[in-house]
PDB file of C-alpha atoms in Angstrom:
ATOM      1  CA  UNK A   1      -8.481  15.136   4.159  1.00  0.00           C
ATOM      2  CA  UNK A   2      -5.111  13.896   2.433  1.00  0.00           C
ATOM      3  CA  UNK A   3      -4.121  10.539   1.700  1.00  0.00           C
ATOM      4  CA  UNK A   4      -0.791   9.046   0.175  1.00  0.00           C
ATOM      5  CA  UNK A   5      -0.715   5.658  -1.682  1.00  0.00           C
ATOM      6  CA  UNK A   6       2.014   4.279  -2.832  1.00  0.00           C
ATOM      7  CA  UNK A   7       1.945   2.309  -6.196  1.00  0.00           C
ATOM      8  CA  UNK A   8      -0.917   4.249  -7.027  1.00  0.00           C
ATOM      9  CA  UNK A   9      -1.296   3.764 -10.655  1.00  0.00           C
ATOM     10  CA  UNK A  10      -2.210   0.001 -11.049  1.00  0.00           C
ATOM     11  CA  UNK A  11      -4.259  -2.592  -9.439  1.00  0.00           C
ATOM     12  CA  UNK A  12      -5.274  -2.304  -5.583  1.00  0.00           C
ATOM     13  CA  UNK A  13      -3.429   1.293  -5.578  1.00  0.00           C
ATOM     14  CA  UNK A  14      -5.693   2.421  -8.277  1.00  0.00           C
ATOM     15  CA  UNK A  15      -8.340   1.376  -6.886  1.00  0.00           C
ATOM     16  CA  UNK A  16      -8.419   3.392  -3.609  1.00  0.00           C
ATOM     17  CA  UNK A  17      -7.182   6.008  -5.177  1.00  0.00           C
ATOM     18  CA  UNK A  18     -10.537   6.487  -7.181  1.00  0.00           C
ATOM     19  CA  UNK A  19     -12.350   5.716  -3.702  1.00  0.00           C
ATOM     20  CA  UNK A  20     -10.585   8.516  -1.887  1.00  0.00           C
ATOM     21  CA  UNK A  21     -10.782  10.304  -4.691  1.00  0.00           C
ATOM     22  CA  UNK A  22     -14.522  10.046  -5.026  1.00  0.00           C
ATOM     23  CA  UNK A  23     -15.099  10.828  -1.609  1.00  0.00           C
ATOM     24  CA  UNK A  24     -13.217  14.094  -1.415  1.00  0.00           C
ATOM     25  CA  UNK A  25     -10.001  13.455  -0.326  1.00  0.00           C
ATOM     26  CA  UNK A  26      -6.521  15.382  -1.852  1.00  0.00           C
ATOM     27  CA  UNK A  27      -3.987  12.518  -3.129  1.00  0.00           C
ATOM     28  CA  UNK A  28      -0.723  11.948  -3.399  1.00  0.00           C
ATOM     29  CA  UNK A  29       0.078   9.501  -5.481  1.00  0.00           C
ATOM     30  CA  UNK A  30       3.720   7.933  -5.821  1.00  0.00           C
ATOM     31  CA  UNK A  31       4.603   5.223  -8.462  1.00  0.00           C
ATOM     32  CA  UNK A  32       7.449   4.927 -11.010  1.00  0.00           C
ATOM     33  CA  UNK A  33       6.065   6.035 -14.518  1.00  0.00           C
ATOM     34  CA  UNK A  34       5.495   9.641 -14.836  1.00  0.00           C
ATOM     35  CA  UNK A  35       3.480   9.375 -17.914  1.00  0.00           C
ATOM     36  CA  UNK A  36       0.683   6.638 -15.673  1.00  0.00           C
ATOM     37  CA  UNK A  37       0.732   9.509 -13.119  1.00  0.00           C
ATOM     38  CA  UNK A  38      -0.033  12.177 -15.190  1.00  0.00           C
ATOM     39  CA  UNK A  39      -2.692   9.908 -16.622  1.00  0.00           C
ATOM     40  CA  UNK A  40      -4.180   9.028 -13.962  1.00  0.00           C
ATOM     41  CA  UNK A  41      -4.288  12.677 -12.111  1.00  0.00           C
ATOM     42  CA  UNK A  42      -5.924  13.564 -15.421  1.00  0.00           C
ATOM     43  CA  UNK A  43      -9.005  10.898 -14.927  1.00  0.00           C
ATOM     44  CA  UNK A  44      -9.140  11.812 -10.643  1.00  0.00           C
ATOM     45  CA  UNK A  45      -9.414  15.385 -11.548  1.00  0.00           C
ATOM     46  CA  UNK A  46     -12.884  14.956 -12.491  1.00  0.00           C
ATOM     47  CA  UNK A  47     -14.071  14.670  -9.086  1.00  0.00           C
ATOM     48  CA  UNK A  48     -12.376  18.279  -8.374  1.00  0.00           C
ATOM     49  CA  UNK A  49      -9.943  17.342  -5.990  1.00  0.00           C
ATOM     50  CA  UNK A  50      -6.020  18.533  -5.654  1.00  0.00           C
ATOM     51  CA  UNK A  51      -4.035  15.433  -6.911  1.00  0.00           C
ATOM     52  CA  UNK A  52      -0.564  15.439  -6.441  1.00  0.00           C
ATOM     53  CA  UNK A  53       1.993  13.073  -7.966  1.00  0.00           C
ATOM     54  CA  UNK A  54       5.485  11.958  -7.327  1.00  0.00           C
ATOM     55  CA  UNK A  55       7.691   9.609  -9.264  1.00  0.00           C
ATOM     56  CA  UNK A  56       9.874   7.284  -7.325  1.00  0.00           C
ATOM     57  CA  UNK A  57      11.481   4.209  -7.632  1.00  0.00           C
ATOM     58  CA  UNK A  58      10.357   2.437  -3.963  1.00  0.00           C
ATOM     59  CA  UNK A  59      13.177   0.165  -3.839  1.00  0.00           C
ATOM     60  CA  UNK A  60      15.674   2.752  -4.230  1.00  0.00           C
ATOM     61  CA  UNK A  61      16.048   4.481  -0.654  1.00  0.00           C
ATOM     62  CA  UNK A  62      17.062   7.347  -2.087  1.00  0.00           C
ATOM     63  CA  UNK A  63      14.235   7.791  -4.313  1.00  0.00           C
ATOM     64  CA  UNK A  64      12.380   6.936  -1.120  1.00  0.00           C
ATOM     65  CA  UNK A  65      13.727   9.726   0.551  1.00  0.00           C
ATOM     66  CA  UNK A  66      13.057  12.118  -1.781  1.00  0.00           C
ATOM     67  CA  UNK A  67       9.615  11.576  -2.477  1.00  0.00           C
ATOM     68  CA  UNK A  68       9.527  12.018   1.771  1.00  0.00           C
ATOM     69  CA  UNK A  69      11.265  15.771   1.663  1.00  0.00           C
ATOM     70  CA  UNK A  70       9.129  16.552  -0.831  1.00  0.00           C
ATOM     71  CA  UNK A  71       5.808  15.518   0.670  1.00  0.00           C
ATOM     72  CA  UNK A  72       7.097  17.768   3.806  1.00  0.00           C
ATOM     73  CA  UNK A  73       8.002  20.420   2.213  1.00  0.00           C
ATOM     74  CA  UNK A  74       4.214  20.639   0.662  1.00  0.00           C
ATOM     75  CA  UNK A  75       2.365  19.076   3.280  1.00  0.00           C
ATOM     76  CA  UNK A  76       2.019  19.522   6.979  1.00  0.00           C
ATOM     77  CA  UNK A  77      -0.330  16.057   7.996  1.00  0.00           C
ATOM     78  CA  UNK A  78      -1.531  13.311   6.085  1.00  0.00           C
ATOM     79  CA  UNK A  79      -4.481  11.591   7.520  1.00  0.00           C
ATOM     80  CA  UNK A  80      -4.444   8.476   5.798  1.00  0.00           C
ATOM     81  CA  UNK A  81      -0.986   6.272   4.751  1.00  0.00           C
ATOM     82  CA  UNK A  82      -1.827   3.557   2.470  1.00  0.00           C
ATOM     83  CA  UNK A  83       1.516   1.592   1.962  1.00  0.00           C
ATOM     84  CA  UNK A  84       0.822  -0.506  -1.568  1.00  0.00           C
ATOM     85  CA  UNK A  85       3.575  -0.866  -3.213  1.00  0.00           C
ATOM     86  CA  UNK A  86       5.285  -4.312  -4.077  1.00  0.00           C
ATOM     87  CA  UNK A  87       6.637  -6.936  -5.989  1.00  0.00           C
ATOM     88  CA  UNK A  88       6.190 -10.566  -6.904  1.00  0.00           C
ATOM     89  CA  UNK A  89       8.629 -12.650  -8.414  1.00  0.00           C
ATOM     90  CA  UNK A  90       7.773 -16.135  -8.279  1.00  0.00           C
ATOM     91  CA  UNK A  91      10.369 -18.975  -7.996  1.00  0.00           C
ATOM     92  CA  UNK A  92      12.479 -21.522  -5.399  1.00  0.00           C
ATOM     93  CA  UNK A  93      14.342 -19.529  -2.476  1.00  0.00           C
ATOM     94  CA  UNK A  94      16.832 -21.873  -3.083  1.00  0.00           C
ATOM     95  CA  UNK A  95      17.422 -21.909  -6.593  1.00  0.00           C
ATOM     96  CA  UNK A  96      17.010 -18.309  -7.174  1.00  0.00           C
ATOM     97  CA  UNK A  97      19.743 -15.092  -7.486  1.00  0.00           C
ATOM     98  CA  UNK A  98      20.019 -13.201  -4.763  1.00  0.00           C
ATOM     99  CA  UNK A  99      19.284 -10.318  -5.912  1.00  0.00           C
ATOM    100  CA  UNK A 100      15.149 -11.898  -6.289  1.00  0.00           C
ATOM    101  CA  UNK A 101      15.166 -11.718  -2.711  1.00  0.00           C
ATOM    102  CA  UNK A 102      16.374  -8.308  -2.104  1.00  0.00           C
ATOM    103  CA  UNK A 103      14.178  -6.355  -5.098  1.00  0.00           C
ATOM    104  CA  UNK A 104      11.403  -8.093  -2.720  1.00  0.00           C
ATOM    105  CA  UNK A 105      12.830  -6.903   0.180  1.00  0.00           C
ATOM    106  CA  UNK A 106      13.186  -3.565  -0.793  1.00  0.00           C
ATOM    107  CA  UNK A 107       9.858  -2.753  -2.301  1.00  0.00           C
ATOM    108  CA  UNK A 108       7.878  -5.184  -0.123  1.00  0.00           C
ATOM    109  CA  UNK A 109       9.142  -4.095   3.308  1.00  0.00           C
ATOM    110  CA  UNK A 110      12.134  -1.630   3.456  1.00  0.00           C
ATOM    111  CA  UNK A 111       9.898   1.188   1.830  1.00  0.00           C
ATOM    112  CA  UNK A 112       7.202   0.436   4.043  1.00  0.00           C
ATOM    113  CA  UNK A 113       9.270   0.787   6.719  1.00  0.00           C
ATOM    114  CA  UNK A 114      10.670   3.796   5.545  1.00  0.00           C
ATOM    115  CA  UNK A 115       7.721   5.856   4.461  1.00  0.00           C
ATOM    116  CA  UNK A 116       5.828   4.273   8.143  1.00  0.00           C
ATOM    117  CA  UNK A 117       8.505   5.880   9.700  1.00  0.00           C
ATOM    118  CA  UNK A 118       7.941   9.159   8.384  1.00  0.00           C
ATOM    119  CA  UNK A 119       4.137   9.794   8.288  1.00  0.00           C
ATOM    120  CA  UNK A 120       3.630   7.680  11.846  1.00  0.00           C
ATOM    121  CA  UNK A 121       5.607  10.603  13.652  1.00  0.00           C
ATOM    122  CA  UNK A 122       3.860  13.031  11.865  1.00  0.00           C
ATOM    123  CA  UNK A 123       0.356  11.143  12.863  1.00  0.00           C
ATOM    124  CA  UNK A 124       1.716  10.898  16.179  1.00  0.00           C
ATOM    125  CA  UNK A 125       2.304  14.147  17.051  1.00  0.00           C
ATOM    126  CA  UNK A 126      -0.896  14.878  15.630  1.00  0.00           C
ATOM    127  CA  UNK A 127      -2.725  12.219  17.505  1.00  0.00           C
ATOM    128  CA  UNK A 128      -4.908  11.512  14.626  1.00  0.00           C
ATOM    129  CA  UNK A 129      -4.126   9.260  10.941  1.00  0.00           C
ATOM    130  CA  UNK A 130      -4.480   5.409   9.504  1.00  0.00           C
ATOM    131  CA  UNK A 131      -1.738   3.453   8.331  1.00  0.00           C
ATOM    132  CA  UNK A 132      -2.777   0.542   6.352  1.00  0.00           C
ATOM    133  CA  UNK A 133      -0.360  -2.048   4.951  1.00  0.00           C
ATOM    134  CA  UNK A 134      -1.723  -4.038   1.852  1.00  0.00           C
ATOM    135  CA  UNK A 135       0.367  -7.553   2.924  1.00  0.00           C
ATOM    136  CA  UNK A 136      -0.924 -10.464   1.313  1.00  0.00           C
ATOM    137  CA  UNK A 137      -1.555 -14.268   2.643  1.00  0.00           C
ATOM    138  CA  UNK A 138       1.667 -14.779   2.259  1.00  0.00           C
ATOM    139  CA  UNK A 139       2.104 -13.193   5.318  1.00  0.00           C
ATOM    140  CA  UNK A 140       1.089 -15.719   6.991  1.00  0.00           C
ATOM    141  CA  UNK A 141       1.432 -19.155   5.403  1.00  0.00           C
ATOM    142  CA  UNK A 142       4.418 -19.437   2.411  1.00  0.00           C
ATOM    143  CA  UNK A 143       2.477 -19.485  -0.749  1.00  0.00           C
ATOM    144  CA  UNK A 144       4.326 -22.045  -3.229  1.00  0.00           C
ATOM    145  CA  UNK A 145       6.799 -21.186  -5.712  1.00  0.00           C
ATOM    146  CA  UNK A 146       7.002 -17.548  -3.795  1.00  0.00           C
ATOM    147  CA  UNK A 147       9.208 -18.319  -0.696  1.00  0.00           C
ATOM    148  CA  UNK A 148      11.181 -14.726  -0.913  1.00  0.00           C
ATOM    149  CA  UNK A 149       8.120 -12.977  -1.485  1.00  0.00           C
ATOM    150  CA  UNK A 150       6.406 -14.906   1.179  1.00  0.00           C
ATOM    151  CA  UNK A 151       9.228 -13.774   3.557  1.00  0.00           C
ATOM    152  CA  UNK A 152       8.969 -10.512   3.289  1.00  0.00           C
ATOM    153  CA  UNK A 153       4.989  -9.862   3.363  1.00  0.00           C
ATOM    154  CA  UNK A 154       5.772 -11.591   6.207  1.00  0.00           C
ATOM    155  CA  UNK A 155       8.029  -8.954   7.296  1.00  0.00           C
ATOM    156  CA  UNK A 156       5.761  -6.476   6.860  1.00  0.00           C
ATOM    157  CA  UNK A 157       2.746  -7.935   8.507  1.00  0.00           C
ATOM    158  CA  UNK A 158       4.904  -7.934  11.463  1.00  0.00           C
ATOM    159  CA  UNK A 159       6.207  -4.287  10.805  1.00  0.00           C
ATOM    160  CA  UNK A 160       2.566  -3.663  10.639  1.00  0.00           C
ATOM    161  CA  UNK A 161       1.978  -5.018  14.571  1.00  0.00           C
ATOM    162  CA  UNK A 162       5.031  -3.011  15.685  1.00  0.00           C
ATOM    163  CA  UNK A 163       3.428  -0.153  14.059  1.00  0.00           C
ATOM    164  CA  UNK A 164       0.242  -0.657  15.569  1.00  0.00           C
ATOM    165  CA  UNK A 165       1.859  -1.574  19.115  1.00  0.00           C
ATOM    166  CA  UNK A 166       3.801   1.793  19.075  1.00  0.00           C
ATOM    167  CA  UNK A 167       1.195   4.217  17.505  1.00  0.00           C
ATOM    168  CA  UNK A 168      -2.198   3.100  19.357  1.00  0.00           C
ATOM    169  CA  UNK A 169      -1.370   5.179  22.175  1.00  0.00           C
ATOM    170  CA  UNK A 170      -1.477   8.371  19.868  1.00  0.00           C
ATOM    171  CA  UNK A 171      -4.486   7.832  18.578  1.00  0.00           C
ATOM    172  CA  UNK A 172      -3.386   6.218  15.508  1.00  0.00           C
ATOM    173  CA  UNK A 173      -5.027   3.506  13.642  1.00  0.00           C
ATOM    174  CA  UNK A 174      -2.798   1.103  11.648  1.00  0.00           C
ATOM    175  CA  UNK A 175      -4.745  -2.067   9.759  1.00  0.00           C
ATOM    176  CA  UNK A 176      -3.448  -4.891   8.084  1.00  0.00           C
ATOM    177  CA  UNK A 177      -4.288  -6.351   4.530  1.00  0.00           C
ATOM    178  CA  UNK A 178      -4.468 -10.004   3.653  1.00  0.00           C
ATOM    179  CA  UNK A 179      -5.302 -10.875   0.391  1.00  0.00           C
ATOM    180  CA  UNK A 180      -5.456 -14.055  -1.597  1.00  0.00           C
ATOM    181  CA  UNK A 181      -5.392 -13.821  -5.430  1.00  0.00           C
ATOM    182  CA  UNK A 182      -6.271 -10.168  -6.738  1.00  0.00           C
ATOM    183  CA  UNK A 183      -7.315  -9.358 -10.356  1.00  0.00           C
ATOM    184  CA  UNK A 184      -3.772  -6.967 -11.042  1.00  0.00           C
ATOM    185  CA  UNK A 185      -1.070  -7.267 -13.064  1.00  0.00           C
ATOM    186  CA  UNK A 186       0.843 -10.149 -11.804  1.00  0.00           C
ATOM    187  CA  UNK A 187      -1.876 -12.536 -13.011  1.00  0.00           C
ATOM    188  CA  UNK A 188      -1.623 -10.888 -16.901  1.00  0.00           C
ATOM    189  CA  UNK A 189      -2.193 -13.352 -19.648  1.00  0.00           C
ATOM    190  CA  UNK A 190      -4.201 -15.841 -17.048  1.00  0.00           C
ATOM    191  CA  UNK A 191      -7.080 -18.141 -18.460  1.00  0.00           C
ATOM    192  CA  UNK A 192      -8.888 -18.069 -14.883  1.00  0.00           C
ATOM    193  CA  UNK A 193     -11.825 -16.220 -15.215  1.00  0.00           C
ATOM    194  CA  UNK A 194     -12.050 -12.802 -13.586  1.00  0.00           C
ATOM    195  CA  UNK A 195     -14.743 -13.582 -11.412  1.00  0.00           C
ATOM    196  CA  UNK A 196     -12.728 -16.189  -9.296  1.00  0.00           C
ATOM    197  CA  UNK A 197     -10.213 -13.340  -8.249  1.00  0.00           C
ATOM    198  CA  UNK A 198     -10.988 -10.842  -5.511  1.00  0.00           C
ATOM    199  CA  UNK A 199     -11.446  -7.870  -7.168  1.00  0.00           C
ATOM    200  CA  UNK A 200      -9.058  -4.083  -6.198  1.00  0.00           C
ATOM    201  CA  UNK A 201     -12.521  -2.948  -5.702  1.00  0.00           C
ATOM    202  CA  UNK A 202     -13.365  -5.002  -3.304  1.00  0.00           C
ATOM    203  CA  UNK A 203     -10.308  -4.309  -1.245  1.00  0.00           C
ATOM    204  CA  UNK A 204     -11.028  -0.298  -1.986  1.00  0.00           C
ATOM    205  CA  UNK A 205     -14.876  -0.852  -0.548  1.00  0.00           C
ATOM    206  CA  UNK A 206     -13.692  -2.494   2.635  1.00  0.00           C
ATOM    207  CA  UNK A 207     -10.480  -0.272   3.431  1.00  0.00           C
ATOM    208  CA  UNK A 208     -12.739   2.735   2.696  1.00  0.00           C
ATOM    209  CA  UNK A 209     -15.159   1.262   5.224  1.00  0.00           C
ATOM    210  CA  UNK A 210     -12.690   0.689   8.292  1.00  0.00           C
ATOM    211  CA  UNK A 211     -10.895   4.068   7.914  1.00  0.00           C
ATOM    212  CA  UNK A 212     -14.820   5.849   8.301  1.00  0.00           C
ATOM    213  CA  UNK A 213     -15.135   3.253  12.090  1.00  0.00           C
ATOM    214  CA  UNK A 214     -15.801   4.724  15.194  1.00  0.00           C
ATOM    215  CA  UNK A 215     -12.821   6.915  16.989  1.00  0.00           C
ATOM    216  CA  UNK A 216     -11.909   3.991  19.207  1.00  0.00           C
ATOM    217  CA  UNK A 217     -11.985   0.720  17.271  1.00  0.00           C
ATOM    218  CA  UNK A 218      -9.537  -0.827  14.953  1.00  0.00           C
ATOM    219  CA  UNK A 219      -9.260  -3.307  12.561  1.00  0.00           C
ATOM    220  CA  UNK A 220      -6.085  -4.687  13.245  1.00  0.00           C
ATOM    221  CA  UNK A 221      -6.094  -7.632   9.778  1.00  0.00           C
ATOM    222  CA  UNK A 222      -8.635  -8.236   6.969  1.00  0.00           C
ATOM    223  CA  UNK A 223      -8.185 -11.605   5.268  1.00  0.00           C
ATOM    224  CA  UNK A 224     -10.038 -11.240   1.813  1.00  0.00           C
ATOM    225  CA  UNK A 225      -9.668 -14.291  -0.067  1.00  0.00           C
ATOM    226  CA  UNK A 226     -11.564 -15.849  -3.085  1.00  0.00           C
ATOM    227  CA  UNK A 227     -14.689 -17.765  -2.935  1.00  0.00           C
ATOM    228  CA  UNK A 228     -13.776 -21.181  -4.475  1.00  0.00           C
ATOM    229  CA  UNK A 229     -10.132 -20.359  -6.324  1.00  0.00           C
TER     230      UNK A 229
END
């Protein structure tokens, strides 16, 4: 079994990396620092799978692109697609550059978008794979002082129905994400205790449970919030 995760080497990504990677899959791993990825194919290789690793800049198409080539030159099928990578950067829509809005964009939505493209045709001329799309609650309510990066996780929880819509009669799976605040990066230097914060784990446990579901159910949204935030 073969999975890819995108923004692999911190946070959620990490996390179900070590999952997959402790339950036998092969990996390929995308994220921007080659010297994380090469880290972190060191630790996973003690579970004796075949990690592979890619270094691409998500909000660059090109990079994108050839991270995609690559993967097909090595790799007939995937079976799982998790699509993690993303960006917050808080502020006012309407005080902000430009430019805040479309790093979002990019990374948030037009690489999902991209790399869905690719693997779902793959999956669906296979008739077999699981997409899921780690989205956030912003998808569905505008979280405050985040109003571009509440418009595009809200972009890609829709691009995760479409998905969903067009691969389900293939055989395909494709699951949604919803979380409220995570222990990763974005909350560095916080006071809040760690136990208030859904954990990557707990994200990791649950996805790993839905993708091993019977053949003919899916999940199609998980909203995993804290407790008492």
């Amino acid at each position: 079994m073969k999975a890819v995760i995108t923004g692999a080497t911190k946070g959620i990504g990490r996390a179900i990396a070590i999952k997959f990677a402790q339950n036998g899959y092969d990996l390929i791993l995308v994220a921007r620092g080659l010297a994380e990825l090469e880290k972190f194919r060191q630790e996973l290789t003690l579970y004796g799978n075949a990690i592979f690793i890619q270094v691409a800049d998500c909000s660059v198409k090109e990079e994108v692109y050839a991270f995609l080539n690559s993967t097909a030159i090595n790799f007939d099928h995937v079976d799982v697609l998790v699509n993690n990578v993303g960006i917050f950067l808080p502020g006012s829509m309407l005080d902000e550059d430009d430019e805040t809005f479309e790093k979002q964009q990019h990374l948030n939505t037009n690489a999902s978008y991209y790399i869905s493209k690719f693997f779902g045709k793959k999956m669906r001329s296979a008739k077999r794979g699981h997409i899921f799309n780690i989205c956030s609650v912003a998808s569905k309510a505008p979280v405050k002082n985040g109003g571009s990066y509440s418009v595009t996780k809200a972009a890609m929880l829709s691009l995760n129905h479409v998905l969903r819509q067009e691969l389900a009669p293939h055989n395909v799976k494709v699951t949604a994400f919803l979380p409220g605040s995570t222990k990763t990066s974005s909350w560095e230097g916080t006071t809040i205790p760690d136990e208030k914060f859904v954990q990557p784990d707990d994200i990791a446990e649950t996805l790993f449970t839905i993708l091993n579901l019977s053949k003919g159910v899916n999940v199609d949204e998980v909203l995993i919030t804290p407790l008492d935030f």
